[in-house]
Tab-separated table of C-alpha atoms in Angstrom:
chain	number	residue	atom	x	y	z
C	3	UNK	CA	-12.412	64.085	-141.430
C	4	UNK	CA	-13.624	61.654	-144.035
C	5	UNK	CA	-14.094	57.992	-143.140
C	6	UNK	CA	-11.283	57.177	-145.515
C	7	UNK	CA	-8.874	59.431	-143.631
C	8	UNK	CA	-10.022	58.017	-140.351
C	9	UNK	CA	-9.207	54.507	-141.588
C	10	UNK	CA	-5.769	55.599	-142.697
C	11	UNK	CA	-5.153	57.301	-139.372
C	12	UNK	CA	-6.165	54.166	-137.512
C	13	UNK	CA	-3.983	52.003	-139.745
C	14	UNK	CA	-1.064	54.355	-139.134
C	15	UNK	CA	-1.551	54.257	-135.383
C	16	UNK	CA	-1.941	50.482	-135.395
C	17	UNK	CA	1.309	50.158	-137.341
C	18	UNK	CA	3.073	52.416	-134.864
C	19	UNK	CA	1.771	50.347	-131.949
C	20	UNK	CA	2.930	47.119	-133.627
C	21	UNK	CA	6.364	48.619	-134.272
C	22	UNK	CA	6.610	49.739	-130.665
C	23	UNK	CA	5.479	46.337	-129.416
C	24	UNK	CA	8.286	44.730	-131.400
C	25	UNK	CA	10.876	47.312	-130.390
C	26	UNK	CA	10.203	47.600	-126.651
C	27	UNK	CA	11.132	44.026	-125.662
C	28	UNK	CA	14.411	44.452	-127.577
C	29	UNK	CA	15.038	47.700	-125.749
C	30	UNK	CA	14.271	46.100	-122.415
C	31	UNK	CA	16.729	43.303	-123.078
C	32	UNK	CA	19.402	45.863	-123.937
C	33	UNK	CA	18.786	47.802	-120.713
C	34	UNK	CA	18.995	44.599	-118.689
C	35	UNK	CA	22.179	43.579	-120.441
C	36	UNK	CA	23.731	47.010	-119.743
C	37	UNK	CA	22.845	46.742	-116.043
C	38	UNK	CA	24.300	43.225	-115.872
C	39	UNK	CA	27.500	44.356	-117.537
C	40	UNK	CA	27.944	47.166	-115.032
C	41	UNK	CA	27.440	44.779	-112.133
C	42	UNK	CA	29.883	42.328	-113.664
C	43	UNK	CA	32.583	44.930	-114.125
C	44	UNK	CA	32.370	45.897	-110.451
C	45	UNK	CA	32.543	42.268	-109.420
C	46	UNK	CA	35.424	41.788	-111.838
C	47	UNK	CA	37.322	44.692	-110.315
C	48	UNK	CA	36.892	43.163	-106.908
C	49	UNK	CA	38.067	39.761	-108.102
C	50	UNK	CA	41.070	41.189	-109.917
C	51	UNK	CA	42.185	42.928	-106.775
C	52	UNK	CA	41.687	39.960	-104.519
C	53	UNK	CA	43.483	37.763	-107.023
C	54	UNK	CA	46.637	39.811	-106.601
C	55	UNK	CA	46.718	38.550	-103.020
C	56	UNK	CA	48.440	35.204	-103.426
C	57	UNK	CA	50.341	36.449	-106.472
C	58	UNK	CA	53.611	36.848	-104.566
C	59	UNK	CA	54.663	33.281	-103.898
C	60	UNK	CA	58.328	34.272	-104.167
C	61	UNK	CA	58.023	36.792	-101.328
C	62	UNK	CA	58.849	35.605	-97.841
C	63	UNK	CA	55.854	35.423	-95.540
C	64	UNK	CA	55.762	38.235	-93.016
C	65	UNK	CA	53.716	38.674	-89.878
C	66	UNK	CA	50.780	40.894	-90.781
C	67	UNK	CA	48.557	42.529	-88.178
C	68	UNK	CA	44.873	42.831	-89.032
C	69	UNK	CA	42.566	44.764	-86.731
C	70	UNK	CA	39.139	43.242	-86.195
C	71	UNK	CA	36.662	43.561	-83.341
C	72	UNK	CA	37.554	41.947	-80.027
C	73	UNK	CA	35.638	38.813	-79.095
C	74	UNK	CA	35.808	39.567	-75.386
C	75	UNK	CA	35.397	43.331	-75.183
C	76	UNK	CA	32.685	45.138	-77.096
C	77	UNK	CA	33.650	47.989	-79.402
C	78	UNK	CA	37.381	47.399	-79.141
C	79	UNK	CA	39.764	46.462	-81.942
C	80	UNK	CA	42.375	43.753	-81.440
C	81	UNK	CA	45.175	42.764	-83.816
C	82	UNK	CA	45.182	39.279	-85.313
C	83	UNK	CA	48.572	38.240	-86.680
C	84	UNK	CA	48.668	36.196	-89.878
C	85	UNK	CA	51.598	35.246	-92.133
C	86	UNK	CA	51.201	36.705	-95.630
C	87	UNK	CA	53.609	36.914	-98.567
C	88	UNK	CA	53.447	40.707	-98.663
C	89	UNK	CA	54.884	42.762	-101.494
C	90	UNK	CA	57.647	45.299	-100.810
C	91	UNK	CA	55.800	47.874	-102.901
C	92	UNK	CA	53.723	49.948	-100.441
C	93	UNK	CA	50.703	50.238	-102.756
C	94	UNK	CA	50.550	46.514	-103.518
C	95	UNK	CA	51.205	45.775	-99.880
C	96	UNK	CA	48.367	48.069	-98.773
C	97	UNK	CA	46.002	46.427	-101.260
C	98	UNK	CA	46.961	43.012	-99.960
C	99	UNK	CA	46.416	43.849	-96.308
C	100	UNK	CA	43.178	45.767	-96.925
C	101	UNK	CA	41.749	42.964	-99.062
C	102	UNK	CA	42.598	40.491	-96.312
C	103	UNK	CA	40.972	42.844	-93.789
C	104	UNK	CA	37.853	43.060	-95.981
C	105	UNK	CA	37.754	39.270	-96.381
C	106	UNK	CA	37.143	39.268	-92.648
C	107	UNK	CA	38.083	37.107	-89.700
C	108	UNK	CA	37.118	33.442	-89.290
C	109	UNK	CA	34.451	34.519	-86.816
C	110	UNK	CA	32.282	36.735	-89.014
C	111	UNK	CA	30.728	38.325	-85.917
C	112	UNK	CA	34.016	40.160	-85.415
C	113	UNK	CA	33.993	41.899	-88.808
C	114	UNK	CA	34.525	45.623	-88.833
C	115	UNK	CA	33.733	46.105	-92.540
C	116	UNK	CA	30.712	44.853	-94.481
C	117	UNK	CA	31.310	41.572	-96.368
C	118	UNK	CA	30.135	42.991	-99.692
C	119	UNK	CA	32.504	45.985	-99.607
C	120	UNK	CA	35.525	45.943	-101.931
C	121	UNK	CA	38.672	48.016	-102.273
C	122	UNK	CA	38.510	49.447	-105.792
C	123	UNK	CA	41.791	51.352	-105.869
C	124	UNK	CA	44.559	52.480	-103.579
C	125	UNK	CA	46.907	55.381	-104.241
C	126	UNK	CA	49.870	56.610	-102.241
C	127	UNK	CA	51.039	60.195	-102.737
C	128	UNK	CA	54.728	61.093	-102.227
C	129	UNK	CA	53.910	62.860	-98.922
C	130	UNK	CA	52.574	59.634	-97.437
C	131	UNK	CA	48.889	60.435	-97.952
C	132	UNK	CA	46.989	57.338	-99.001
C	133	UNK	CA	43.728	57.464	-100.913
C	134	UNK	CA	41.666	54.343	-100.454
C	135	UNK	CA	38.744	54.015	-102.849
C	136	UNK	CA	36.090	51.552	-101.723
C	137	UNK	CA	32.953	50.271	-103.431
C	138	UNK	CA	29.596	51.766	-102.498
C	139	UNK	CA	28.847	48.852	-100.185
C	140	UNK	CA	31.205	50.353	-97.599
C	141	UNK	CA	28.835	53.312	-97.280
C	142	UNK	CA	25.548	51.477	-97.762
C	143	UNK	CA	26.268	48.336	-95.693
C	144	UNK	CA	28.183	49.725	-92.713
C	145	UNK	CA	25.676	49.917	-89.834
C	146	UNK	CA	24.719	53.562	-89.238
C	147	UNK	CA	26.091	54.934	-85.968
C	148	UNK	CA	29.071	56.828	-84.577
C	149	UNK	CA	30.494	53.720	-82.921
C	150	UNK	CA	30.120	51.334	-85.871
C	151	UNK	CA	31.392	53.834	-88.433
C	152	UNK	CA	34.324	54.776	-86.198
C	153	UNK	CA	35.244	51.105	-85.759
C	154	UNK	CA	35.158	50.556	-89.536
C	155	UNK	CA	37.490	53.473	-90.325
C	156	UNK	CA	39.700	52.754	-87.349
C	157	UNK	CA	40.242	49.124	-88.373
C	158	UNK	CA	41.435	50.334	-91.796
C	159	UNK	CA	43.698	53.044	-90.318
C	160	UNK	CA	45.258	50.821	-87.678
C	161	UNK	CA	45.841	47.930	-90.081
C	162	UNK	CA	47.644	50.291	-92.476
C	163	UNK	CA	49.590	51.767	-89.564
C	164	UNK	CA	50.797	48.328	-88.503
C	165	UNK	CA	51.633	46.907	-91.928
C	166	UNK	CA	52.420	49.734	-94.346
C	167	UNK	CA	54.803	52.191	-92.618
C	168	UNK	CA	54.908	54.485	-95.661
C	169	UNK	CA	51.277	55.536	-95.104
C	170	UNK	CA	51.003	58.600	-92.882
C	171	UNK	CA	47.508	59.860	-93.561
C	172	UNK	CA	44.484	58.445	-95.294
C	173	UNK	CA	41.497	59.711	-97.247
C	174	UNK	CA	38.553	57.455	-97.970
C	175	UNK	CA	36.621	57.711	-101.230
C	176	UNK	CA	33.469	55.827	-102.088
C	177	UNK	CA	33.413	54.697	-105.706
C	178	UNK	CA	35.861	57.440	-106.621
C	179	UNK	CA	33.797	60.178	-105.005
C	180	UNK	CA	34.256	62.263	-101.892
C	181	UNK	CA	31.448	61.568	-99.456
C	182	UNK	CA	30.340	63.811	-96.618
C	183	UNK	CA	29.902	60.918	-94.187
C	184	UNK	CA	30.446	57.154	-94.145
C	185	UNK	CA	26.933	56.089	-93.119
C	186	UNK	CA	25.420	59.305	-91.748
C	187	UNK	CA	27.816	60.151	-88.938
C	188	UNK	CA	31.552	59.838	-89.493
C	189	UNK	CA	33.171	62.660	-91.450
C	190	UNK	CA	34.818	61.450	-94.673
C	191	UNK	CA	35.775	64.913	-95.951
C	192	UNK	CA	38.777	65.059	-93.641
C	193	UNK	CA	42.059	63.162	-93.560
C	194	UNK	CA	42.607	60.383	-91.032
C	195	UNK	CA	45.947	60.203	-89.280
C	196	UNK	CA	47.470	56.755	-89.787
C	197	UNK	CA	51.107	56.900	-88.790
C	198	UNK	CA	53.015	59.923	-87.564
C	199	UNK	CA	56.209	58.189	-86.519
C	200	UNK	CA	58.884	60.476	-88.013
C	201	UNK	CA	61.430	57.627	-88.163
C	202	UNK	CA	59.256	55.857	-90.684
C	203	UNK	CA	58.275	58.933	-92.614
C	204	UNK	CA	59.351	59.209	-96.231
C	205	UNK	CA	62.192	61.669	-96.761
C	206	UNK	CA	60.669	63.644	-99.622
C	207	UNK	CA	57.430	65.265	-98.678
C	208	UNK	CA	55.979	68.630	-99.616
C	209	UNK	CA	56.403	71.248	-96.923
C	210	UNK	CA	52.819	72.429	-97.450
C	211	UNK	CA	51.477	69.656	-95.269
C	212	UNK	CA	52.996	71.156	-92.075
C	213	UNK	CA	55.928	70.955	-89.753
C	214	UNK	CA	56.698	67.598	-88.116
C	215	UNK	CA	56.177	69.036	-84.644
C	216	UNK	CA	52.711	70.219	-85.517
C	217	UNK	CA	52.014	66.868	-87.146
C	218	UNK	CA	53.016	65.099	-84.029
C	219	UNK	CA	50.811	67.287	-81.897
C	220	UNK	CA	47.791	66.327	-83.927
C	221	UNK	CA	48.702	62.681	-84.122
C	222	UNK	CA	47.821	61.268	-80.753
C	223	UNK	CA	44.080	61.826	-80.384
C	224	UNK	CA	43.600	61.848	-84.150
C	225	UNK	CA	44.320	58.173	-84.222
C	226	UNK	CA	40.653	57.367	-83.876
C	227	UNK	CA	41.134	54.865	-81.113
C	228	UNK	CA	37.717	53.669	-80.095
C	229	UNK	CA	38.562	53.485	-76.404
C	230	UNK	CA	36.499	51.096	-74.403
C	231	UNK	CA	33.162	51.600	-76.061
C	232	UNK	CA	30.992	48.523	-76.209
C	233	UNK	CA	29.520	47.114	-79.358
C	234	UNK	CA	30.602	45.314	-82.471
C	235	UNK	CA	29.602	45.162	-86.087
C	236	UNK	CA	27.412	42.147	-85.865
C	237	UNK	CA	24.174	43.454	-87.276
C	238	UNK	CA	24.595	44.056	-90.977
C	239	UNK	CA	20.828	43.891	-91.235
C	240	UNK	CA	20.280	46.956	-89.079
C	241	UNK	CA	21.171	49.763	-91.346
C	242	UNK	CA	19.351	52.525	-93.095
I	9	UNK	CA	-6.964	59.926	-158.994
I	10	UNK	CA	-4.647	62.793	-158.245
I	11	UNK	CA	-6.451	63.289	-154.994
I	12	UNK	CA	-5.970	59.627	-154.209
I	13	UNK	CA	-2.223	59.769	-154.829
I	14	UNK	CA	-2.021	62.835	-152.635
I	15	UNK	CA	-3.939	61.068	-149.913
I	16	UNK	CA	-1.760	57.969	-149.972
I	17	UNK	CA	1.361	60.163	-149.980
I	18	UNK	CA	0.142	62.052	-146.938
I	19	UNK	CA	-0.867	58.820	-145.325
I	20	UNK	CA	2.601	57.403	-145.931
I	21	UNK	CA	4.253	60.446	-144.410
I	22	UNK	CA	1.923	60.235	-141.459
I	23	UNK	CA	2.688	56.565	-140.800
I	24	UNK	CA	6.436	57.062	-141.205
I	25	UNK	CA	6.267	60.073	-138.917
I	26	UNK	CA	4.439	58.028	-136.285
I	27	UNK	CA	6.956	55.218	-136.497
I	28	UNK	CA	9.854	57.646	-136.426
I	29	UNK	CA	8.574	59.261	-133.249
I	30	UNK	CA	8.345	55.862	-131.565
I	31	UNK	CA	11.844	54.916	-132.645
I	32	UNK	CA	13.169	58.255	-131.440
I	33	UNK	CA	11.442	57.856	-128.074
I	34	UNK	CA	12.889	54.361	-127.785
I	35	UNK	CA	16.371	55.577	-128.637
I	36	UNK	CA	16.108	58.321	-126.051
I	37	UNK	CA	15.064	55.756	-123.437
I	38	UNK	CA	17.982	53.542	-124.393
I	39	UNK	CA	20.554	56.296	-124.167
I	40	UNK	CA	19.163	57.431	-120.828
I	41	UNK	CA	19.441	53.895	-119.460
I	42	UNK	CA	23.039	53.706	-120.620
I	43	UNK	CA	23.771	57.009	-118.965
I	44	UNK	CA	22.327	55.712	-115.683
I	45	UNK	CA	25.665	54.337	-114.576
I	46	UNK	CA	27.250	57.750	-115.038
I	47	UNK	CA	24.398	59.741	-113.560
I	48	UNK	CA	24.572	58.160	-110.118
I	49	UNK	CA	28.234	58.915	-109.353
I	50	UNK	CA	27.779	62.435	-110.690
I	51	UNK	CA	24.916	63.025	-108.294
I	52	UNK	CA	27.100	61.693	-105.513
I	53	UNK	CA	29.893	64.110	-106.405
I	54	UNK	CA	27.610	67.046	-106.379
I	55	UNK	CA	26.306	66.372	-102.920
I	56	UNK	CA	29.535	67.010	-101.005
I	57	UNK	CA	30.333	69.987	-103.212
I	58	UNK	CA	27.063	71.689	-102.419
I	59	UNK	CA	27.449	70.797	-98.747
I	60	UNK	CA	30.889	72.323	-98.614
I	61	UNK	CA	29.782	75.344	-100.599
I	62	UNK	CA	29.281	77.521	-97.526
I	63	UNK	CA	32.782	76.552	-96.390
I	64	UNK	CA	34.383	79.252	-98.475
I	65	UNK	CA	32.427	82.409	-97.716
I	66	UNK	CA	31.022	81.502	-94.308
I	67	UNK	CA	33.383	82.230	-91.492
I	68	UNK	CA	33.042	82.665	-87.780
I	69	UNK	CA	34.393	86.001	-86.605
I	70	UNK	CA	37.219	85.568	-84.118
I	71	UNK	CA	37.182	87.287	-80.776
I	72	UNK	CA	40.244	87.135	-78.572
I	73	UNK	CA	41.346	88.348	-75.201
I	74	UNK	CA	37.933	88.550	-73.560
I	75	UNK	CA	36.340	86.485	-70.861
I	76	UNK	CA	32.906	84.964	-71.297
I	77	UNK	CA	30.284	87.635	-70.753
I	78	UNK	CA	26.733	86.670	-70.070
I	79	UNK	CA	27.777	83.087	-69.336
I	80	UNK	CA	26.294	79.900	-70.598
I	81	UNK	CA	22.603	80.352	-71.234
I	82	UNK	CA	21.529	78.386	-74.301
I	83	UNK	CA	21.670	74.714	-75.225
I	84	UNK	CA	21.151	73.842	-78.882
I	85	UNK	CA	19.643	70.380	-78.818
I	86	UNK	CA	19.930	68.401	-82.030
I	87	UNK	CA	17.769	65.319	-82.524
I	88	UNK	CA	19.825	63.830	-85.373
I	89	UNK	CA	18.513	62.728	-88.783
I	90	UNK	CA	14.772	63.107	-89.571
I	91	UNK	CA	12.710	63.537	-92.710
I	92	UNK	CA	13.834	61.093	-95.377
I	93	UNK	CA	16.883	60.137	-93.292
I	94	UNK	CA	15.833	57.635	-90.600
I	95	UNK	CA	19.391	57.123	-89.281
I	96	UNK	CA	19.983	53.701	-87.727
I	97	UNK	CA	17.141	51.201	-88.086
I	98	UNK	CA	16.484	48.071	-86.082
I	99	UNK	CA	14.808	44.889	-87.261
I	100	UNK	CA	11.997	45.597	-84.794
I	101	UNK	CA	11.161	48.808	-86.668
I	102	UNK	CA	12.943	51.144	-84.264
I	103	UNK	CA	14.186	54.254	-86.100
I	104	UNK	CA	16.922	56.483	-84.759
I	105	UNK	CA	15.253	59.641	-86.109
I	106	UNK	CA	12.002	58.943	-84.156
I	107	UNK	CA	13.703	57.930	-80.948
I	108	UNK	CA	15.994	60.940	-80.702
I	109	UNK	CA	13.022	63.249	-81.186
I	110	UNK	CA	11.276	61.442	-78.330
I	111	UNK	CA	14.402	61.744	-76.183
I	112	UNK	CA	14.643	65.466	-76.848
I	113	UNK	CA	11.485	66.250	-74.800
I	114	UNK	CA	12.746	65.005	-71.414
I	115	UNK	CA	16.214	66.405	-72.196
I	116	UNK	CA	14.684	69.817	-72.900
I	117	UNK	CA	12.668	69.758	-69.673
I	118	UNK	CA	15.699	68.708	-67.594
I	119	UNK	CA	17.795	71.514	-69.107
I	120	UNK	CA	15.067	74.104	-68.552
I	121	UNK	CA	14.882	72.972	-64.932
I	122	UNK	CA	18.570	73.986	-64.694
I	123	UNK	CA	17.620	77.484	-65.862
I	124	UNK	CA	18.920	77.015	-69.403
I	125	UNK	CA	17.147	78.030	-72.599
I	126	UNK	CA	16.825	75.253	-75.150
I	127	UNK	CA	16.693	75.637	-78.917
I	128	UNK	CA	15.984	72.531	-80.957
I	129	UNK	CA	17.309	72.008	-84.468
I	130	UNK	CA	14.098	70.225	-85.396
I	131	UNK	CA	10.712	69.879	-83.720
I	132	UNK	CA	9.128	67.373	-86.065
I	133	UNK	CA	10.006	64.872	-88.740
I	134	UNK	CA	12.049	67.212	-90.913
I	135	UNK	CA	15.711	67.058	-91.848
I	136	UNK	CA	17.625	70.336	-91.684
I	137	UNK	CA	21.101	70.149	-93.236
I	138	UNK	CA	24.098	69.465	-91.015
I	139	UNK	CA	25.290	73.018	-91.640
I	140	UNK	CA	21.897	74.498	-90.740
I	141	UNK	CA	21.974	72.608	-87.466
I	142	UNK	CA	25.458	73.930	-86.671
I	143	UNK	CA	24.336	77.446	-87.619
I	144	UNK	CA	21.860	77.497	-84.730
I	145	UNK	CA	24.761	77.219	-82.290
I	146	UNK	CA	27.205	79.336	-84.285
I	147	UNK	CA	24.869	82.317	-84.484
I	148	UNK	CA	25.210	83.257	-80.831
I	149	UNK	CA	27.544	83.115	-77.859
I	150	UNK	CA	26.905	81.444	-74.536
I	151	UNK	CA	25.800	78.263	-76.261
I	152	UNK	CA	26.600	74.569	-76.060
I	153	UNK	CA	25.593	72.035	-78.690
I	154	UNK	CA	24.318	68.519	-77.957
I	155	UNK	CA	23.504	66.150	-80.803
I	156	UNK	CA	21.455	63.061	-79.850
I	157	UNK	CA	21.939	59.666	-81.554
I	158	UNK	CA	20.915	56.033	-81.206
I	159	UNK	CA	23.454	53.522	-82.528
I	160	UNK	CA	23.164	50.300	-84.542
I	161	UNK	CA	25.739	48.577	-82.367
I	162	UNK	CA	27.017	48.460	-78.816
I	163	UNK	CA	25.852	46.911	-75.603
I	164	UNK	CA	22.126	47.750	-75.300
I	165	UNK	CA	21.457	50.020	-72.354
I	166	UNK	CA	24.765	51.901	-72.521
I	167	UNK	CA	25.415	55.493	-73.599
I	168	UNK	CA	28.594	57.028	-75.027
I	169	UNK	CA	29.621	60.656	-75.415
I	170	UNK	CA	31.850	61.702	-78.311
I	171	UNK	CA	33.799	64.863	-78.987
I	172	UNK	CA	35.500	65.792	-82.253
I	173	UNK	CA	38.968	64.432	-83.038
I	174	UNK	CA	41.909	66.842	-83.379
I	175	UNK	CA	42.125	68.934	-86.506
I	176	UNK	CA	45.161	68.910	-88.791
I	177	UNK	CA	47.412	71.943	-88.261
I	178	UNK	CA	46.059	75.199	-89.614
I	179	UNK	CA	47.667	76.551	-92.780
I	180	UNK	CA	45.260	79.430	-93.318
I	181	UNK	CA	46.375	82.787	-91.940
I	182	UNK	CA	43.457	85.012	-92.861
I	183	UNK	CA	42.543	85.491	-89.216
I	184	UNK	CA	39.051	84.142	-89.778
I	185	UNK	CA	37.910	80.778	-88.534
I	186	UNK	CA	36.934	78.581	-91.463
I	187	UNK	CA	33.473	77.058	-91.286
I	188	UNK	CA	34.716	73.552	-91.926
I	189	UNK	CA	36.943	73.636	-88.858
I	190	UNK	CA	34.678	75.727	-86.642
I	191	UNK	CA	35.021	73.251	-83.776
I	192	UNK	CA	38.845	73.559	-83.598
I	193	UNK	CA	39.083	76.324	-80.931
I	194	UNK	CA	36.387	74.682	-78.807
I	195	UNK	CA	37.947	71.190	-78.625
I	196	UNK	CA	39.305	71.569	-75.109
I	197	UNK	CA	36.013	72.895	-73.735
I	198	UNK	CA	34.067	70.224	-75.639
I	199	UNK	CA	36.175	67.483	-74.064
I	200	UNK	CA	35.642	68.885	-70.563
I	201	UNK	CA	31.902	68.991	-71.197
I	202	UNK	CA	31.999	65.496	-72.712
I	203	UNK	CA	33.758	64.014	-69.704
I	204	UNK	CA	31.289	65.654	-67.298
I	205	UNK	CA	28.252	64.299	-69.170
I	206	UNK	CA	29.850	60.864	-69.692
I	207	UNK	CA	30.672	60.717	-65.976
I	208	UNK	CA	26.989	61.319	-65.156
I	209	UNK	CA	25.896	58.707	-67.718
I	210	UNK	CA	28.277	56.005	-66.488
I	211	UNK	CA	26.737	56.334	-63.001
I	212	UNK	CA	23.285	55.655	-64.439
I	213	UNK	CA	23.977	53.171	-67.235
I	214	UNK	CA	26.221	50.283	-66.289
I	215	UNK	CA	28.749	49.317	-68.931
I	216	UNK	CA	29.046	52.852	-70.315
I	217	UNK	CA	32.589	54.251	-70.501
I	218	UNK	CA	33.855	56.556	-67.751
I	219	UNK	CA	35.149	59.301	-70.011
I	220	UNK	CA	34.133	60.753	-73.368
I	221	UNK	CA	35.748	59.425	-76.544
I	222	UNK	CA	36.826	61.184	-79.699
I	223	UNK	CA	35.381	60.495	-83.141
I	224	UNK	CA	35.338	62.451	-86.396
I	225	UNK	CA	31.623	63.206	-86.142
I	226	UNK	CA	30.624	65.360	-89.128
I	227	UNK	CA	28.003	67.322	-87.180
I	228	UNK	CA	30.506	68.417	-84.545
I	229	UNK	CA	33.144	69.625	-87.024
I	230	UNK	CA	31.215	72.720	-88.166
I	231	UNK	CA	29.923	73.709	-84.738
I	232	UNK	CA	31.546	76.800	-83.193
I	233	UNK	CA	30.614	76.062	-79.576
I	234	UNK	CA	31.418	73.400	-76.982
I	235	UNK	CA	29.800	70.414	-78.694
I	236	UNK	CA	29.170	66.769	-77.842
I	237	UNK	CA	27.424	63.826	-79.472
I	238	UNK	CA	25.489	61.516	-77.156
I	239	UNK	CA	24.859	58.037	-78.582
I	240	UNK	CA	22.502	55.556	-76.914
I	241	UNK	CA	22.824	51.807	-77.676
I	242	UNK	CA	20.986	50.611	-79.646
I	243	UNK	CA	18.188	50.211	-82.219
I	244	UNK	CA	18.719	46.422	-82.071
I	245	UNK	CA	16.588	46.043	-78.914
I	246	UNK	CA	13.465	43.937	-79.426
I	247	UNK	CA	11.356	46.157	-77.228
I	248	UNK	CA	11.350	49.863	-78.000
I	249	UNK	CA	10.156	50.534	-74.439
I	250	UNK	CA	13.578	49.449	-73.173
I	251	UNK	CA	15.091	52.470	-74.902
I	252	UNK	CA	12.260	54.786	-73.882
I	253	UNK	CA	12.897	53.889	-70.242
I	254	UNK	CA	16.436	55.250	-70.659
I	255	UNK	CA	15.219	58.728	-71.642
I	256	UNK	CA	14.827	60.253	-68.117
I	257	UNK	CA	18.280	59.030	-67.066
I	258	UNK	CA	19.897	60.341	-70.246
I	259	UNK	CA	18.104	63.678	-69.820
I	260	UNK	CA	19.150	64.041	-66.183
I	261	UNK	CA	22.785	63.131	-66.965
I	262	UNK	CA	23.003	65.668	-69.791
I	263	UNK	CA	21.415	68.427	-67.692
I	264	UNK	CA	23.647	67.787	-64.675
I	265	UNK	CA	26.742	67.513	-66.856
I	266	UNK	CA	26.005	70.844	-68.515
I	267	UNK	CA	25.204	72.464	-65.158
I	268	UNK	CA	28.601	71.295	-63.839
I	269	UNK	CA	30.239	72.633	-67.007
I	270	UNK	CA	28.744	76.133	-66.572
I	271	UNK	CA	31.416	77.543	-64.214
I	272	UNK	CA	34.194	76.034	-66.362
I	273	UNK	CA	32.724	77.680	-69.450
I	274	UNK	CA	32.237	81.002	-67.751
I	275	UNK	CA	35.818	81.054	-66.416
I	276	UNK	CA	37.302	80.276	-69.820
I	277	UNK	CA	38.479	83.024	-72.159
I	278	UNK	CA	36.236	83.835	-75.098
I	279	UNK	CA	36.905	81.327	-77.783
I	280	UNK	CA	36.475	81.980	-81.435
I	281	UNK	CA	40.027	83.115	-82.081
I	282	UNK	CA	42.266	80.847	-84.074
I	283	UNK	CA	43.926	78.088	-82.074
């Protein structure tokens, strides 16, 4: 290679380096902006949903039961009754009660769900199966353990049972996806029994789900009652 | 002169080519960063699909109308988590995956002292899949399955036993037991075993419940044998030694509970048929 060619090669490389040096900071800013936008949209979704809460001023206030951890007995859920202007529409109603449940009790030690978790969407199928889609924080911030994960799911199921009679069963999704477990232990691939009271059951439901008698048989222990196990969700820092 | 023009032309092409490659690389980087948001959920979707993949072909052959032959001889002991999955973690650096492995030694010795053979799902810091762990129990008869856990919550110094919650009614009529509901025919036996072990534990660890509880534990669902989860509270203790001191008591309770369960198991009809 002649010296002249070498010079040209070096000039070419130098130009390329200069171009890259100019372009990379721009690229980095774009990547950061994209990440910020994604974060914002999640936060926005959460805010939009929580904003629907007080949006029923015309509705009469009804006694709403929310299940949080007991302050006296470890690992047990107790209902707290609050007056909320709940919607008559089961989906809106479920969103309202679950958002209030997620907002947590006055005593934050008695939370059953992580403070950063949000309900992203809630669907109710004609057969009474609810699909509750939560943000990833429900999986990443719930303390890992059979007891803590059971308490989290049970507080959701029992709150829906008490306040939204149309819900019979529940599936939990995390950010729209099926997850194998909540935080390493509790099975999220199955359906949780919420309410099997036939008097409250919707009239039109597909026969594929099963006969009412069989439903009833599976209802009692499937309710995920935590029994008298000790412990509460007070250590959001102790998770994997 | 002609040579010079040729040179500058080539040089120009070279420089443009160099710049173009940088721009292309940059564009590729940009598009990959934009796709990041989509990539993560996709990866999350694939995980459960691959986990449930064996659900379709893998089945447990049913056997009905026989009594237990050979009796209860093997305990599959499962120290949960491991490898890249530490399980519950305490602020003091206590990791569930390490502790359960430590607990498994005294539990193994106590079970062997009862004349039982013990097979462990992991010996070191590895992480077999949940299905692989279940497979160890599903592959043979005369087996019970015990999965060991340490919780993030609960009154420190207490121990709880869990059995699987009820399954929704069966709609499949193929006569084969589906992998993903392998525990269904064993629920009654599991609950008897759970109560026996929990009874032993409540005598040793004050504040523990008197009877076993039910929870939808993923590991138990695919296990075709009497199966319990034993969860010790908790990784939040400041001193790891406090948990280590519980190991002999936990081991003794599990071994005595299983020993008491042996005649119940042996008197029961062979399970494996559809419920």
